[in-house]
mmCIF file of C-alpha atoms in Angstrom:
data_model
loop_
_atom_site.group_PDB
_atom_site.id
_atom_site.type_symbol
_atom_site.label_atom_id
_atom_site.label_comp_id
_atom_site.label_asym_id
_atom_site.label_seq_id
_atom_site.Cartn_x
_atom_site.Cartn_y
_atom_site.Cartn_z
ATOM 1 C CA UNK A 708 -10.932 5.038 -15.384
ATOM 2 C CA UNK A 709 -11.203 2.884 -12.367
ATOM 3 C CA UNK A 710 -8.142 3.890 -10.060
ATOM 4 C CA UNK A 711 -6.391 1.516 -7.715
ATOM 5 C CA UNK A 712 -8.655 -1.437 -6.539
ATOM 6 C CA UNK A 713 -8.058 -3.607 -3.568
ATOM 7 C CA UNK A 714 -10.408 -6.734 -2.018
ATOM 8 C CA UNK A 715 -11.613 -7.530 0.237
ATOM 9 C CA UNK A 716 -11.884 -4.612 2.403
ATOM 10 C CA UNK A 717 -12.087 -5.980 5.587
ATOM 11 C CA UNK A 718 -11.109 -9.453 6.505
ATOM 12 C CA UNK A 719 -10.893 -11.195 9.917
ATOM 13 C CA UNK A 720 -8.445 -14.196 10.414
ATOM 14 C CA UNK A 721 -7.339 -16.760 13.211
ATOM 15 C CA UNK A 722 -3.610 -17.021 14.297
ATOM 16 C CA UNK A 723 -1.957 -19.702 11.776
ATOM 17 C CA UNK A 724 -4.444 -19.061 9.690
ATOM 18 C CA UNK A 725 -3.413 -18.021 5.632
ATOM 19 C CA UNK A 726 -4.597 -15.157 3.814
ATOM 20 C CA UNK A 727 -4.776 -13.590 -0.008
ATOM 21 C CA UNK A 728 -5.300 -9.878 -0.724
ATOM 22 C CA UNK A 729 -5.533 -8.597 -4.117
ATOM 23 C CA UNK A 730 -5.000 -5.244 -5.965
ATOM 24 C CA UNK A 731 -5.735 -4.192 -9.410
ATOM 25 C CA UNK A 732 -3.861 -1.193 -10.064
ATOM 26 C CA UNK A 733 -4.682 1.953 -12.409
ATOM 27 C CA UNK A 734 -5.157 1.428 -15.953
ATOM 28 C CA UNK A 735 -2.050 1.766 -17.969
ATOM 29 C CA UNK A 736 0.118 0.715 -14.899
ATOM 30 C CA UNK A 737 2.572 -1.770 -14.751
ATOM 31 C CA UNK A 738 4.151 -1.632 -11.310
ATOM 32 C CA UNK A 739 2.662 -2.742 -7.971
ATOM 33 C CA UNK A 740 3.526 -2.040 -4.612
ATOM 34 C CA UNK A 741 2.554 -3.321 -1.274
ATOM 35 C CA UNK A 742 2.867 -1.369 1.756
ATOM 36 C CA UNK A 743 1.825 -2.871 5.779
ATOM 37 C CA UNK A 744 0.483 -0.011 8.017
ATOM 38 C CA UNK A 745 0.289 -0.785 11.689
ATOM 39 C CA UNK A 746 -1.516 1.087 14.121
ATOM 40 C CA UNK A 747 0.280 4.736 14.795
ATOM 41 C CA UNK A 748 2.936 4.190 12.098
ATOM 42 C CA UNK A 749 3.191 4.913 8.617
ATOM 43 C CA UNK A 750 2.960 2.755 5.926
ATOM 44 C CA UNK A 751 5.914 -0.102 5.620
ATOM 45 C CA UNK A 752 6.958 -0.994 1.987
ATOM 46 C CA UNK A 753 6.771 -4.770 1.622
ATOM 47 C CA UNK A 754 8.026 -5.428 -1.906
ATOM 48 C CA UNK A 755 7.346 -4.129 -5.561
ATOM 49 C CA UNK A 756 6.412 -6.254 -8.755
ATOM 50 C CA UNK A 757 7.102 -5.115 -12.013
ATOM 51 C CA UNK A 758 6.927 -7.619 -15.358
ATOM 52 C CA UNK A 759 5.447 -10.394 -13.240
ATOM 53 C CA UNK A 760 8.903 -10.614 -10.753
ATOM 54 C CA UNK A 761 9.621 -9.391 -7.693
ATOM 55 C CA UNK A 762 11.795 -6.215 -8.057
ATOM 56 C CA UNK A 763 12.440 -4.813 -4.485
ATOM 57 C CA UNK A 764 11.751 -6.295 -0.935
ATOM 58 C CA UNK A 765 11.401 -4.106 2.454
ATOM 59 C CA UNK A 766 12.553 -6.024 5.900
ATOM 60 C CA UNK A 767 9.308 -8.654 6.065
ATOM 61 C CA UNK A 768 9.611 -12.296 6.369
ATOM 62 C CA UNK A 769 9.607 -14.858 4.106
ATOM 63 C CA UNK A 770 5.814 -15.668 5.223
ATOM 64 C CA UNK A 771 5.048 -12.747 2.997
ATOM 65 C CA UNK A 772 5.331 -13.799 -0.798
ATOM 66 C CA UNK A 773 3.043 -11.898 -3.795
ATOM 67 C CA UNK A 774 2.647 -12.496 -7.356
ATOM 68 C CA UNK A 775 2.040 -9.930 -10.317
ATOM 69 C CA UNK A 776 -0.035 -11.405 -13.399
ATOM 70 C CA UNK A 777 0.007 -10.710 -16.750
ATOM 71 C CA UNK A 778 -2.967 -7.889 -16.753
ATOM 72 C CA UNK A 779 -0.800 -6.406 -14.183
ATOM 73 C CA UNK A 780 -2.940 -7.532 -10.855
ATOM 74 C CA UNK A 781 -1.525 -8.469 -7.882
ATOM 75 C CA UNK A 782 -1.838 -10.904 -4.949
ATOM 76 C CA UNK A 783 -0.062 -10.633 -1.508
ATOM 77 C CA UNK A 784 -0.202 -13.924 0.449
ATOM 78 C CA UNK A 785 0.963 -14.013 4.115
ATOM 79 C CA UNK A 786 1.257 -17.402 6.115
ATOM 80 C CA UNK A 787 1.174 -18.430 9.393
ATOM 81 C CA UNK A 788 -0.690 -15.336 10.633
ATOM 82 C CA UNK A 789 0.617 -14.045 13.663
ATOM 83 C CA UNK A 790 -1.624 -11.097 15.856
ATOM 84 C CA UNK A 791 1.275 -8.688 14.943
ATOM 85 C CA UNK A 792 0.172 -9.188 11.084
ATOM 86 C CA UNK A 793 -3.130 -7.123 12.222
ATOM 87 C CA UNK A 794 -3.020 -4.181 10.483
ATOM 88 C CA UNK A 795 -3.862 -1.807 6.846
ATOM 89 C CA UNK A 796 -2.623 -3.287 3.972
ATOM 90 C CA UNK A 797 -2.174 -0.874 0.773
ATOM 91 C CA UNK A 798 -1.676 -1.613 -2.585
ATOM 92 C CA UNK A 799 0.410 1.055 -4.985
ATOM 93 C CA UNK A 800 0.655 1.182 -8.908
ATOM 94 C CA UNK A 801 2.624 3.968 -10.891
ATOM 95 C CA UNK A 802 4.367 3.132 -14.325
ATOM 96 C CA UNK A 803 7.679 1.414 -14.493
ATOM 97 C CA UNK A 804 8.246 2.411 -10.661
ATOM 98 C CA UNK A 805 8.836 6.294 -11.002
ATOM 99 C CA UNK A 806 6.578 9.027 -10.039
ATOM 100 C CA UNK A 807 4.020 9.408 -7.560
ATOM 101 C CA UNK A 808 2.500 6.423 -6.613
ATOM 102 C CA UNK A 809 -1.406 6.101 -6.556
ATOM 103 C CA UNK A 810 -2.950 4.137 -3.524
ATOM 104 C CA UNK A 811 -6.211 1.953 -3.139
ATOM 105 C CA UNK A 812 -8.245 1.977 -0.283
ATOM 106 C CA UNK A 813 -6.450 -0.696 1.636
ATOM 107 C CA UNK A 814 -7.588 -3.960 3.028
ATOM 108 C CA UNK A 815 -8.531 -4.155 6.773
ATOM 109 C CA UNK A 816 -6.874 -7.468 8.236
ATOM 110 C CA UNK A 817 -7.422 -8.283 12.044
ATOM 111 C CA UNK A 818 -5.726 -11.764 12.937
ATOM 112 C CA UNK A 819 -7.454 -13.151 16.405
ATOM 113 C CA UNK B 254 18.141 1.694 9.296
ATOM 114 C CA UNK B 255 17.026 4.792 6.952
ATOM 115 C CA UNK B 256 14.545 6.936 9.349
ATOM 116 C CA UNK B 257 11.891 9.400 7.988
ATOM 117 C CA UNK B 258 10.857 11.796 11.077
ATOM 118 C CA UNK B 259 7.882 13.989 10.580
ATOM 119 C CA UNK B 260 6.977 16.442 13.337
ATOM 120 C CA UNK B 261 4.814 17.577 14.736
ATOM 121 C CA UNK B 262 3.079 14.259 15.431
ATOM 122 C CA UNK B 263 -0.392 16.408 15.593
ATOM 123 C CA UNK B 264 -1.742 19.888 14.920
ATOM 124 C CA UNK B 265 -5.193 21.659 15.967
ATOM 125 C CA UNK B 266 -5.651 24.787 13.984
ATOM 126 C CA UNK B 267 -8.631 27.117 13.639
ATOM 127 C CA UNK B 268 -9.934 28.155 10.388
ATOM 128 C CA UNK B 269 -7.914 30.628 8.781
ATOM 129 C CA UNK B 270 -4.849 29.915 10.235
ATOM 130 C CA UNK B 271 -1.836 29.218 8.214
ATOM 131 C CA UNK B 272 0.559 26.095 9.358
ATOM 132 C CA UNK B 273 3.579 24.331 8.224
ATOM 133 C CA UNK B 274 4.849 20.538 9.122
ATOM 134 C CA UNK B 275 8.626 18.972 8.687
ATOM 135 C CA UNK B 276 9.961 16.128 7.182
ATOM 136 C CA UNK B 277 13.440 14.951 8.096
ATOM 137 C CA UNK B 278 15.256 12.261 6.239
ATOM 138 C CA UNK B 279 18.708 11.339 4.996
ATOM 139 C CA UNK B 280 20.531 13.743 3.568
ATOM 140 C CA UNK B 281 22.791 10.885 1.614
ATOM 141 C CA UNK B 282 21.983 9.243 -1.840
ATOM 142 C CA UNK B 283 18.684 10.877 -1.937
ATOM 143 C CA UNK B 284 16.743 10.271 -4.956
ATOM 144 C CA UNK B 285 13.175 11.956 -4.521
ATOM 145 C CA UNK B 286 10.787 12.854 -1.652
ATOM 146 C CA UNK B 287 6.940 12.489 -1.974
ATOM 147 C CA UNK B 288 4.071 14.008 0.062
ATOM 148 C CA UNK B 289 1.061 12.331 0.585
ATOM 149 C CA UNK B 290 -2.140 13.663 1.816
ATOM 150 C CA UNK B 291 -4.427 11.220 3.832
ATOM 151 C CA UNK B 292 -7.963 12.020 4.570
ATOM 152 C CA UNK B 293 -10.235 9.409 6.666
ATOM 153 C CA UNK B 294 -11.453 6.685 5.101
ATOM 154 C CA UNK B 295 -9.874 7.816 1.856
ATOM 155 C CA UNK B 296 -6.556 6.627 -0.243
ATOM 156 C CA UNK B 297 -3.461 8.559 0.316
ATOM 157 C CA UNK B 298 -3.074 10.693 -2.743
ATOM 158 C CA UNK B 299 0.181 12.509 -3.872
ATOM 159 C CA UNK B 300 0.681 15.991 -3.566
ATOM 160 C CA UNK B 301 4.046 16.745 -4.490
ATOM 161 C CA UNK B 302 6.821 14.523 -6.339
ATOM 162 C CA UNK B 303 10.029 16.703 -5.374
ATOM 163 C CA UNK B 304 13.627 15.708 -6.859
ATOM 164 C CA UNK B 305 15.884 18.734 -6.675
ATOM 165 C CA UNK B 306 17.464 20.760 -4.201
ATOM 166 C CA UNK B 307 15.780 24.080 -3.321
ATOM 167 C CA UNK B 308 13.082 22.461 -5.335
ATOM 168 C CA UNK B 309 9.857 24.848 -4.393
ATOM 169 C CA UNK B 310 6.244 23.689 -5.494
ATOM 170 C CA UNK B 311 2.515 24.808 -5.122
ATOM 171 C CA UNK B 312 -0.666 23.682 -5.658
ATOM 172 C CA UNK B 313 -3.608 26.250 -4.715
ATOM 173 C CA UNK B 314 -2.981 27.235 -1.216
ATOM 174 C CA UNK B 315 -0.228 24.219 -0.293
ATOM 175 C CA UNK B 316 3.229 24.557 -0.897
ATOM 176 C CA UNK B 317 6.711 22.697 -0.149
ATOM 177 C CA UNK B 318 10.344 23.057 -0.427
ATOM 178 C CA UNK B 319 12.718 20.939 -0.065
ATOM 179 C CA UNK B 320 16.673 20.997 1.144
ATOM 180 C CA UNK B 321 18.640 17.626 0.100
ATOM 181 C CA UNK B 322 21.578 18.678 1.237
ATOM 182 C CA UNK B 323 20.807 18.950 5.223
ATOM 183 C CA UNK B 324 17.928 16.785 4.686
ATOM 184 C CA UNK B 325 14.522 18.194 5.017
ATOM 185 C CA UNK B 326 11.447 19.351 3.474
ATOM 186 C CA UNK B 327 8.668 21.857 4.616
ATOM 187 C CA UNK B 328 5.033 21.419 3.518
ATOM 188 C CA UNK B 329 2.467 24.923 4.408
ATOM 189 C CA UNK B 330 -0.929 25.288 4.193
ATOM 190 C CA UNK B 331 -1.397 29.121 3.538
ATOM 191 C CA UNK B 332 -5.506 29.966 5.013
ATOM 192 C CA UNK B 333 -6.328 25.957 6.847
ATOM 193 C CA UNK B 334 -9.658 25.251 5.776
ATOM 194 C CA UNK B 335 -11.419 22.389 7.343
ATOM 195 C CA UNK B 336 -11.339 20.379 4.368
ATOM 196 C CA UNK B 337 -7.467 20.394 4.549
ATOM 197 C CA UNK B 338 -7.992 17.920 8.015
ATOM 198 C CA UNK B 339 -6.543 14.688 7.146
ATOM 199 C CA UNK B 340 -2.791 13.026 7.617
ATOM 200 C CA UNK B 341 0.223 14.449 5.612
ATOM 201 C CA UNK B 342 2.387 11.768 4.995
ATOM 202 C CA UNK B 343 6.155 12.537 3.753
ATOM 203 C CA UNK B 344 8.038 9.442 1.875
ATOM 204 C CA UNK B 345 11.646 9.489 0.689
ATOM 205 C CA UNK B 346 13.342 7.468 -1.722
ATOM 206 C CA UNK B 347 16.755 6.632 -2.124
ATOM 207 C CA UNK B 348 19.122 6.686 -4.889
ATOM 208 C CA UNK B 349 19.708 2.756 -6.031
ATOM 209 C CA UNK B 350 15.786 1.705 -4.673
ATOM 210 C CA UNK B 351 12.015 2.198 -5.892
ATOM 211 C CA UNK B 352 10.684 1.675 -2.592
ATOM 212 C CA UNK B 353 9.299 4.431 -0.391
ATOM 213 C CA UNK B 354 10.319 5.223 2.823
ATOM 214 C CA UNK B 355 7.378 6.829 4.958
ATOM 215 C CA UNK B 356 7.395 8.865 8.183
ATOM 216 C CA UNK B 357 4.733 8.383 10.641
ATOM 217 C CA UNK B 358 2.735 11.543 9.115
ATOM 218 C CA UNK B 359 1.208 14.732 11.002
ATOM 219 C CA UNK B 360 -2.257 14.761 11.875
ATOM 220 C CA UNK B 361 -3.836 17.886 10.500
ATOM 221 C CA UNK B 362 -7.196 18.816 12.188
ATOM 222 C CA UNK B 363 -8.861 22.323 11.134
ATOM 223 C CA UNK B 364 -11.890 23.816 13.111
ATOM 224 C CA UNK B 365 -14.281 26.062 11.770
#
């Protein structure tokens, strides 16, 4: 049984570009949450998707958007990239948003 | 602004030493407190999900306690081993949300 998977592993983008990160949840999980971890900080909640809708959102600008597909996989899109968007982006899943979260290995985004 | 604070920031101990870390969180509108272990180059892994004041949970040599009235949780590791080396994160969930609010973590290094 595959756990949470994320792609790509690493990504380098230029300021102003757009990026899409992908996440497949653990089998049987219908809720996906996205987190940003900047250097020296704990993961910061971006948003959570359940039944293909954004259910909760953290304090991130509208440049950060997402999507959840019928198979529960999810995408995180970031537009107009800034240098400060450089971080590790983690995806986590759990059933109906409750209980422990299962994390993927993350996508390391570098904006130059 | 909700703050979750962890101390110490980092800890170096000898194999066999026992150690403990602290997580402080807002005492109002508590729903749950999670502990995660994050080893280098791996995904964060849940250790405990704690919901009731006075909860004590144990997994092998690791245990945790919870005081929701004063807003703190302790994580204890008895007889530390080199494989316990990791960053230990706590995360707080408020009653009306599903989002994890993480602390910055305690980085533990156990020397043989």
